[in-house]
Amino acid sequence: MFELRKLPYGTDSMAGFLSPQTFEYHYGKHHQTYINNLNNLIKGSEFEGKELYDIITKSSGGLFNNSAQVYNHDFYWDCISPSPSEPSNELKDAINSEFGSMDGFKEKFINAATTLFGSGWCWLVFVPATKKLEIVQTSNAATPITDGKIPLLVVDVWEHAYYIDNKNARPAYLEKFFAHIHWAFVSSALEWAKKEGAGSVRFYINGLHKK
Ligand code: MN
């Protein structure tokens, strides 16, 4: 049985960005529902007792949608923080070489997240094959880990992520998201992605969902 992960901060800690009511719905209801659906779907299936990483990368249909959404949300909560932090020199260098500057990255990331049509996710990933950073848009539950790409940062652009606080104004939500990025977490994700590749994703997931 999978359980909803704990949040690394209080639900009232980012009130100007995400209100306690947003956490009540987005974390307490949406994320919890993916957990409940996943537990119901694996019961009696070949995936019962398997690691979440294996379920995501080997399943399809409802099992894929719910398992991937559990991970996508787990990762999203770690990408934001009420406390400011700085990207590591390694991350700054990687961003500068791919996007020209931090401002260049911000512009491209927010543009990709704004123009993603419908529900989905906008990611910064490390691609082991090219050793480069890439911005990736995914629709619905899709996640870059099924393509062997290693997530470093993600923003949820399903309407449920921003509608309570920002109504239809996705760009206003994205500006505030960018100001709350947990750069220390993103930097650490890059460090482990370079060392361990996809193994770092499995390690992250198993840290949250112990068997
Ligand atoms: Mn969501």
mmCIF file of C-alpha atoms and ligand atoms in Angstrom:
data_model
loop_
_atom_site.group_PDB
_atom_site.id
_atom_site.type_symbol
_atom_site.label_atom_id
_atom_site.label_comp_id
_atom_site.label_asym_id
_atom_site.label_seq_id
_atom_site.Cartn_x
_atom_site.Cartn_y
_atom_site.Cartn_z
ATOM 1 C CA MET A 1 0.000 0.000 0.000
ATOM 2 C CA PHE A 2 1.296 3.425 -0.910
ATOM 3 C CA GLU A 3 0.829 6.370 1.429
ATOM 4 C CA LEU A 4 0.644 10.091 0.750
ATOM 5 C CA ARG A 5 4.072 11.583 1.399
ATOM 6 C CA LYS A 6 4.474 14.251 4.080
ATOM 7 C CA LEU A 7 5.011 17.854 2.966
ATOM 8 C CA PRO A 8 8.397 19.388 3.866
ATOM 9 C CA TYR A 9 6.728 22.647 5.071
ATOM 10 C CA GLY A 10 3.486 23.905 6.599
ATOM 11 C CA THR A 11 0.451 24.499 4.405
ATOM 12 C CA ASP A 12 0.352 28.125 5.635
ATOM 13 C CA SER A 13 4.022 28.813 4.815
ATOM 14 C CA MET A 14 3.577 30.161 1.252
ATOM 15 C CA ALA A 15 0.312 32.047 1.564
ATOM 16 C CA GLY A 16 1.155 34.671 -1.112
ATOM 17 C CA PHE A 17 1.794 31.873 -3.603
ATOM 18 C CA LEU A 18 -0.243 28.831 -2.542
ATOM 19 C CA SER A 19 -2.946 29.283 0.090
ATOM 20 C CA PRO A 20 -3.731 26.693 2.768
ATOM 21 C CA GLN A 21 -6.927 26.032 0.810
ATOM 22 C CA THR A 22 -4.904 25.151 -2.295
ATOM 23 C CA PHE A 23 -2.884 22.650 -0.239
ATOM 24 C CA GLU A 24 -6.116 21.293 1.250
ATOM 25 C CA TYR A 25 -7.392 20.502 -2.261
ATOM 26 C CA HIS A 26 -4.257 19.923 -4.314
ATOM 27 C CA TYR A 27 -2.339 17.880 -1.753
ATOM 28 C CA GLY A 28 -5.112 16.656 0.551
ATOM 29 C CA LYS A 29 -7.613 15.693 -2.155
ATOM 30 C CA HIS A 30 -6.041 15.452 -5.629
ATOM 31 C CA HIS A 31 -2.702 13.909 -4.606
ATOM 32 C CA GLN A 32 -4.450 11.680 -2.048
ATOM 33 C CA THR A 33 -6.898 10.483 -4.719
ATOM 34 C CA TYR A 34 -4.051 9.372 -7.002
ATOM 35 C CA ILE A 35 -2.660 7.378 -4.056
ATOM 36 C CA ASN A 36 -6.067 5.802 -3.357
ATOM 37 C CA ASN A 37 -6.655 4.963 -7.027
ATOM 38 C CA LEU A 38 -3.162 3.465 -7.331
ATOM 39 C CA ASN A 39 -3.702 1.259 -4.274
ATOM 40 C CA ASN A 40 -7.043 0.052 -5.629
ATOM 41 C CA LEU A 41 -5.649 -0.650 -9.108
ATOM 42 C CA ILE A 42 -2.554 -2.621 -8.022
ATOM 43 C CA LYS A 43 -4.591 -4.920 -5.782
ATOM 44 C CA GLY A 44 -4.411 -8.396 -7.326
ATOM 45 C CA SER A 45 -2.436 -7.123 -10.369
ATOM 46 C CA GLU A 46 1.098 -8.062 -11.446
ATOM 47 C CA PHE A 47 2.222 -4.750 -9.884
ATOM 48 C CA GLU A 48 1.141 -5.517 -6.316
ATOM 49 C CA GLY A 49 4.173 -5.108 -4.012
ATOM 50 C CA LYS A 50 6.313 -3.557 -6.769
ATOM 51 C CA GLU A 51 8.328 -0.339 -6.416
ATOM 52 C CA LEU A 52 6.594 2.811 -7.651
ATOM 53 C CA TYR A 53 9.396 3.425 -10.186
ATOM 54 C CA ASP A 54 8.741 0.025 -11.798
ATOM 55 C CA ILE A 55 4.984 0.592 -11.870
ATOM 56 C CA ILE A 56 5.418 3.960 -13.602
ATOM 57 C CA THR A 57 7.885 2.687 -16.183
ATOM 58 C CA LYS A 58 6.120 -0.617 -16.966
ATOM 59 C CA SER A 59 2.376 0.055 -16.688
ATOM 60 C CA SER A 60 -0.182 1.721 -18.954
ATOM 61 C CA GLY A 61 -3.724 3.096 -18.770
ATOM 62 C CA GLY A 62 -5.140 3.938 -15.347
ATOM 63 C CA LEU A 63 -2.243 2.340 -13.501
ATOM 64 C CA PHE A 64 0.236 4.503 -15.362
ATOM 65 C CA ASN A 65 -1.858 7.659 -14.939
ATOM 66 C CA ASN A 66 -2.233 7.261 -11.179
ATOM 67 C CA SER A 67 1.286 6.010 -10.403
ATOM 68 C CA ALA A 68 2.895 8.748 -12.510
ATOM 69 C CA GLN A 69 0.679 11.397 -10.909
ATOM 70 C CA VAL A 70 1.786 10.210 -7.444
ATOM 71 C CA TYR A 71 5.442 10.706 -8.419
ATOM 72 C CA ASN A 72 4.862 13.951 -10.374
ATOM 73 C CA HIS A 73 3.208 15.506 -7.314
ATOM 74 C CA ASP A 74 5.771 14.086 -4.862
ATOM 75 C CA PHE A 75 8.467 15.786 -6.912
ATOM 76 C CA TYR A 76 6.540 19.047 -7.403
ATOM 77 C CA TRP A 77 6.186 19.584 -3.624
ATOM 78 C CA ASP A 78 9.961 19.276 -3.222
ATOM 79 C CA CYS A 79 10.632 21.800 -6.006
ATOM 80 C CA ILE A 80 9.107 24.677 -4.015
ATOM 81 C CA SER A 81 10.023 26.143 -0.649
ATOM 82 C CA PRO A 82 9.066 29.039 1.628
ATOM 83 C CA SER A 83 12.808 29.711 2.204
ATOM 84 C CA PRO A 84 14.984 31.222 -0.497
ATOM 85 C CA SER A 85 18.012 29.221 -1.696
ATOM 86 C CA GLU A 86 20.608 29.536 -4.447
ATOM 87 C CA PRO A 87 21.441 27.215 -7.330
ATOM 88 C CA SER A 88 24.833 25.468 -6.979
ATOM 89 C CA ASN A 89 27.682 26.548 -9.244
ATOM 90 C CA GLU A 90 27.271 23.270 -11.140
ATOM 91 C CA LEU A 91 23.592 24.046 -11.833
ATOM 92 C CA LYS A 92 24.306 27.697 -12.712
ATOM 93 C CA ASP A 93 26.974 26.609 -15.200
ATOM 94 C CA ALA A 94 24.628 24.039 -16.772
ATOM 95 C CA ILE A 95 21.802 26.606 -17.056
ATOM 96 C CA ASN A 96 24.114 29.280 -18.476
ATOM 97 C CA SER A 97 25.553 26.965 -21.086
ATOM 98 C CA GLU A 98 22.110 25.733 -22.221
ATOM 99 C CA PHE A 99 19.961 28.876 -21.879
ATOM 100 C CA GLY A 100 22.523 31.724 -21.888
ATOM 101 C CA SER A 101 21.664 33.016 -18.417
ATOM 102 C CA MET A 102 19.293 32.481 -15.492
ATOM 103 C CA ASP A 103 16.985 35.126 -17.012
ATOM 104 C CA GLY A 104 17.111 33.286 -20.330
ATOM 105 C CA PHE A 105 16.128 30.062 -18.565
ATOM 106 C CA LYS A 106 13.308 31.774 -16.663
ATOM 107 C CA GLU A 107 11.876 33.212 -19.858
ATOM 108 C CA LYS A 108 12.004 29.898 -21.746
ATOM 109 C CA PHE A 109 10.680 27.845 -18.818
ATOM 110 C CA ILE A 110 7.748 30.181 -18.122
ATOM 111 C CA ASN A 111 6.981 30.420 -21.831
ATOM 112 C CA ALA A 112 6.920 26.622 -22.162
ATOM 113 C CA ALA A 113 4.705 26.306 -19.062
ATOM 114 C CA THR A 114 2.348 29.049 -20.274
ATOM 115 C CA THR A 115 1.936 27.651 -23.782
ATOM 116 C CA LEU A 116 1.406 24.032 -22.709
ATOM 117 C CA PHE A 117 -2.134 23.442 -23.967
ATOM 118 C CA GLY A 118 -4.528 21.874 -21.478
ATOM 119 C CA SER A 119 -3.425 19.935 -18.388
ATOM 120 C CA GLY A 120 0.153 18.882 -17.813
ATOM 121 C CA TRP A 121 3.585 19.575 -16.445
ATOM 122 C CA CYS A 122 6.614 21.643 -17.474
ATOM 123 C CA TRP A 123 10.004 20.175 -16.520
ATOM 124 C CA LEU A 124 13.691 20.939 -16.478
ATOM 125 C CA VAL A 125 15.459 17.629 -17.038
ATOM 126 C CA PHE A 126 18.976 16.247 -17.353
ATOM 127 C CA VAL A 127 19.392 13.987 -20.379
ATOM 128 C CA PRO A 128 22.022 11.304 -19.614
ATOM 129 C CA ALA A 129 22.569 10.505 -23.326
ATOM 130 C CA THR A 130 23.649 14.076 -24.173
ATOM 131 C CA LYS A 131 24.605 15.257 -20.643
ATOM 132 C CA LYS A 132 22.529 18.387 -21.335
ATOM 133 C CA LEU A 133 19.620 20.169 -19.727
ATOM 134 C CA GLU A 134 16.306 20.358 -21.565
ATOM 135 C CA ILE A 135 12.887 21.917 -20.976
ATOM 136 C CA VAL A 136 10.165 19.326 -21.537
ATOM 137 C CA GLN A 137 6.367 19.711 -21.621
ATOM 138 C CA THR A 138 4.241 16.671 -20.766
ATOM 139 C CA SER A 139 0.468 16.291 -21.017
ATOM 140 C CA ASN A 140 -1.855 14.867 -18.378
ATOM 141 C CA ALA A 141 0.108 12.321 -16.289
ATOM 142 C CA ALA A 142 3.054 11.868 -18.664
ATOM 143 C CA THR A 143 6.463 12.059 -16.999
ATOM 144 C CA PRO A 144 9.985 12.316 -18.497
ATOM 145 C CA ILE A 145 11.247 9.326 -16.514
ATOM 146 C CA THR A 146 9.619 6.939 -19.010
ATOM 147 C CA ASP A 147 11.976 8.463 -21.649
ATOM 148 C CA GLY A 148 15.023 7.989 -19.414
ATOM 149 C CA LYS A 149 15.254 11.729 -18.716
ATOM 150 C CA ILE A 150 16.019 12.816 -15.154
ATOM 151 C CA PRO A 151 13.727 15.454 -13.605
ATOM 152 C CA LEU A 152 15.421 18.398 -11.902
ATOM 153 C CA LEU A 153 12.447 20.780 -11.604
ATOM 154 C CA VAL A 154 8.748 20.621 -12.354
ATOM 155 C CA VAL A 155 5.742 22.908 -12.288
ATOM 156 C CA ASP A 156 2.193 21.576 -12.268
ATOM 157 C CA VAL A 157 0.039 23.476 -14.766
ATOM 158 C CA TRP A 158 -3.181 21.542 -14.312
ATOM 159 C CA GLU A 159 -5.849 24.130 -13.442
ATOM 160 C CA HIS A 160 -6.272 22.506 -10.019
ATOM 161 C CA ALA A 161 -2.735 23.720 -9.198
ATOM 162 C CA TYR A 162 -3.584 27.412 -9.511
ATOM 163 C CA TYR A 163 -7.298 28.028 -9.882
ATOM 164 C CA ILE A 164 -8.128 28.682 -6.213
ATOM 165 C CA ASP A 165 -5.435 31.374 -5.817
ATOM 166 C CA ASN A 166 -5.089 32.731 -9.352
ATOM 167 C CA LYS A 167 -8.289 31.719 -11.158
ATOM 168 C CA ASN A 168 -7.458 31.451 -14.869
ATOM 169 C CA ALA A 169 -4.185 33.468 -14.660
ATOM 170 C CA ARG A 170 -1.588 30.764 -15.251
ATOM 171 C CA PRO A 171 1.243 33.305 -15.901
ATOM 172 C CA ALA A 172 0.664 34.961 -12.478
ATOM 173 C CA TYR A 173 0.981 31.536 -10.812
ATOM 174 C CA LEU A 174 4.147 30.798 -12.812
ATOM 175 C CA GLU A 175 5.857 34.058 -11.768
ATOM 176 C CA LYS A 176 5.206 33.208 -8.112
ATOM 177 C CA PHE A 177 6.291 29.619 -8.662
ATOM 178 C CA PHE A 178 9.614 30.805 -10.051
ATOM 179 C CA ALA A 179 10.198 32.988 -6.966
ATOM 180 C CA HIS A 180 9.624 29.938 -4.719
ATOM 181 C CA ILE A 181 11.850 27.405 -6.487
ATOM 182 C CA HIS A 182 13.803 25.286 -4.011
ATOM 183 C CA TRP A 183 17.144 25.702 -5.786
ATOM 184 C CA ALA A 184 19.033 23.611 -3.227
ATOM 185 C CA PHE A 185 16.774 20.647 -4.111
ATOM 186 C CA VAL A 186 17.134 21.228 -7.870
ATOM 187 C CA SER A 187 20.931 21.475 -7.493
ATOM 188 C CA SER A 188 21.057 18.227 -5.570
ATOM 189 C CA ALA A 189 18.878 16.524 -8.199
ATOM 190 C CA LEU A 190 21.405 17.550 -10.889
ATOM 191 C CA GLU A 191 24.340 16.302 -8.837
ATOM 192 C CA TRP A 192 22.718 12.862 -8.390
ATOM 193 C CA ALA A 193 21.413 12.744 -11.976
ATOM 194 C CA LYS A 194 24.985 13.122 -13.245
ATOM 195 C CA LYS A 195 26.301 10.440 -10.869
ATOM 196 C CA GLU A 196 23.519 7.867 -10.930
ATOM 197 C CA GLY A 197 21.260 8.637 -13.919
ATOM 198 C CA ALA A 198 17.874 6.883 -13.665
ATOM 199 C CA GLY A 199 19.074 5.232 -10.443
ATOM 200 C CA SER A 200 18.749 8.616 -8.757
ATOM 201 C CA VAL A 201 15.020 8.703 -9.599
ATOM 202 C CA ARG A 202 14.462 5.234 -8.135
ATOM 203 C CA PHE A 203 16.422 6.238 -5.003
ATOM 204 C CA TYR A 204 14.345 9.424 -4.602
ATOM 205 C CA ILE A 205 11.048 7.547 -4.987
ATOM 206 C CA ASN A 206 12.041 4.780 -2.573
ATOM 207 C CA GLY A 207 13.029 7.405 -0.007
ATOM 208 C CA LEU A 208 9.430 8.639 -0.012
ATOM 209 C CA HIS A 209 7.664 5.290 -0.440
ATOM 210 C CA LYS A 210 9.451 2.740 1.718
ATOM 211 C CA LYS A 211 8.616 -0.892 1.101
HETATM 212 MN MN MN B 1 -1.675 18.569 -9.530
#
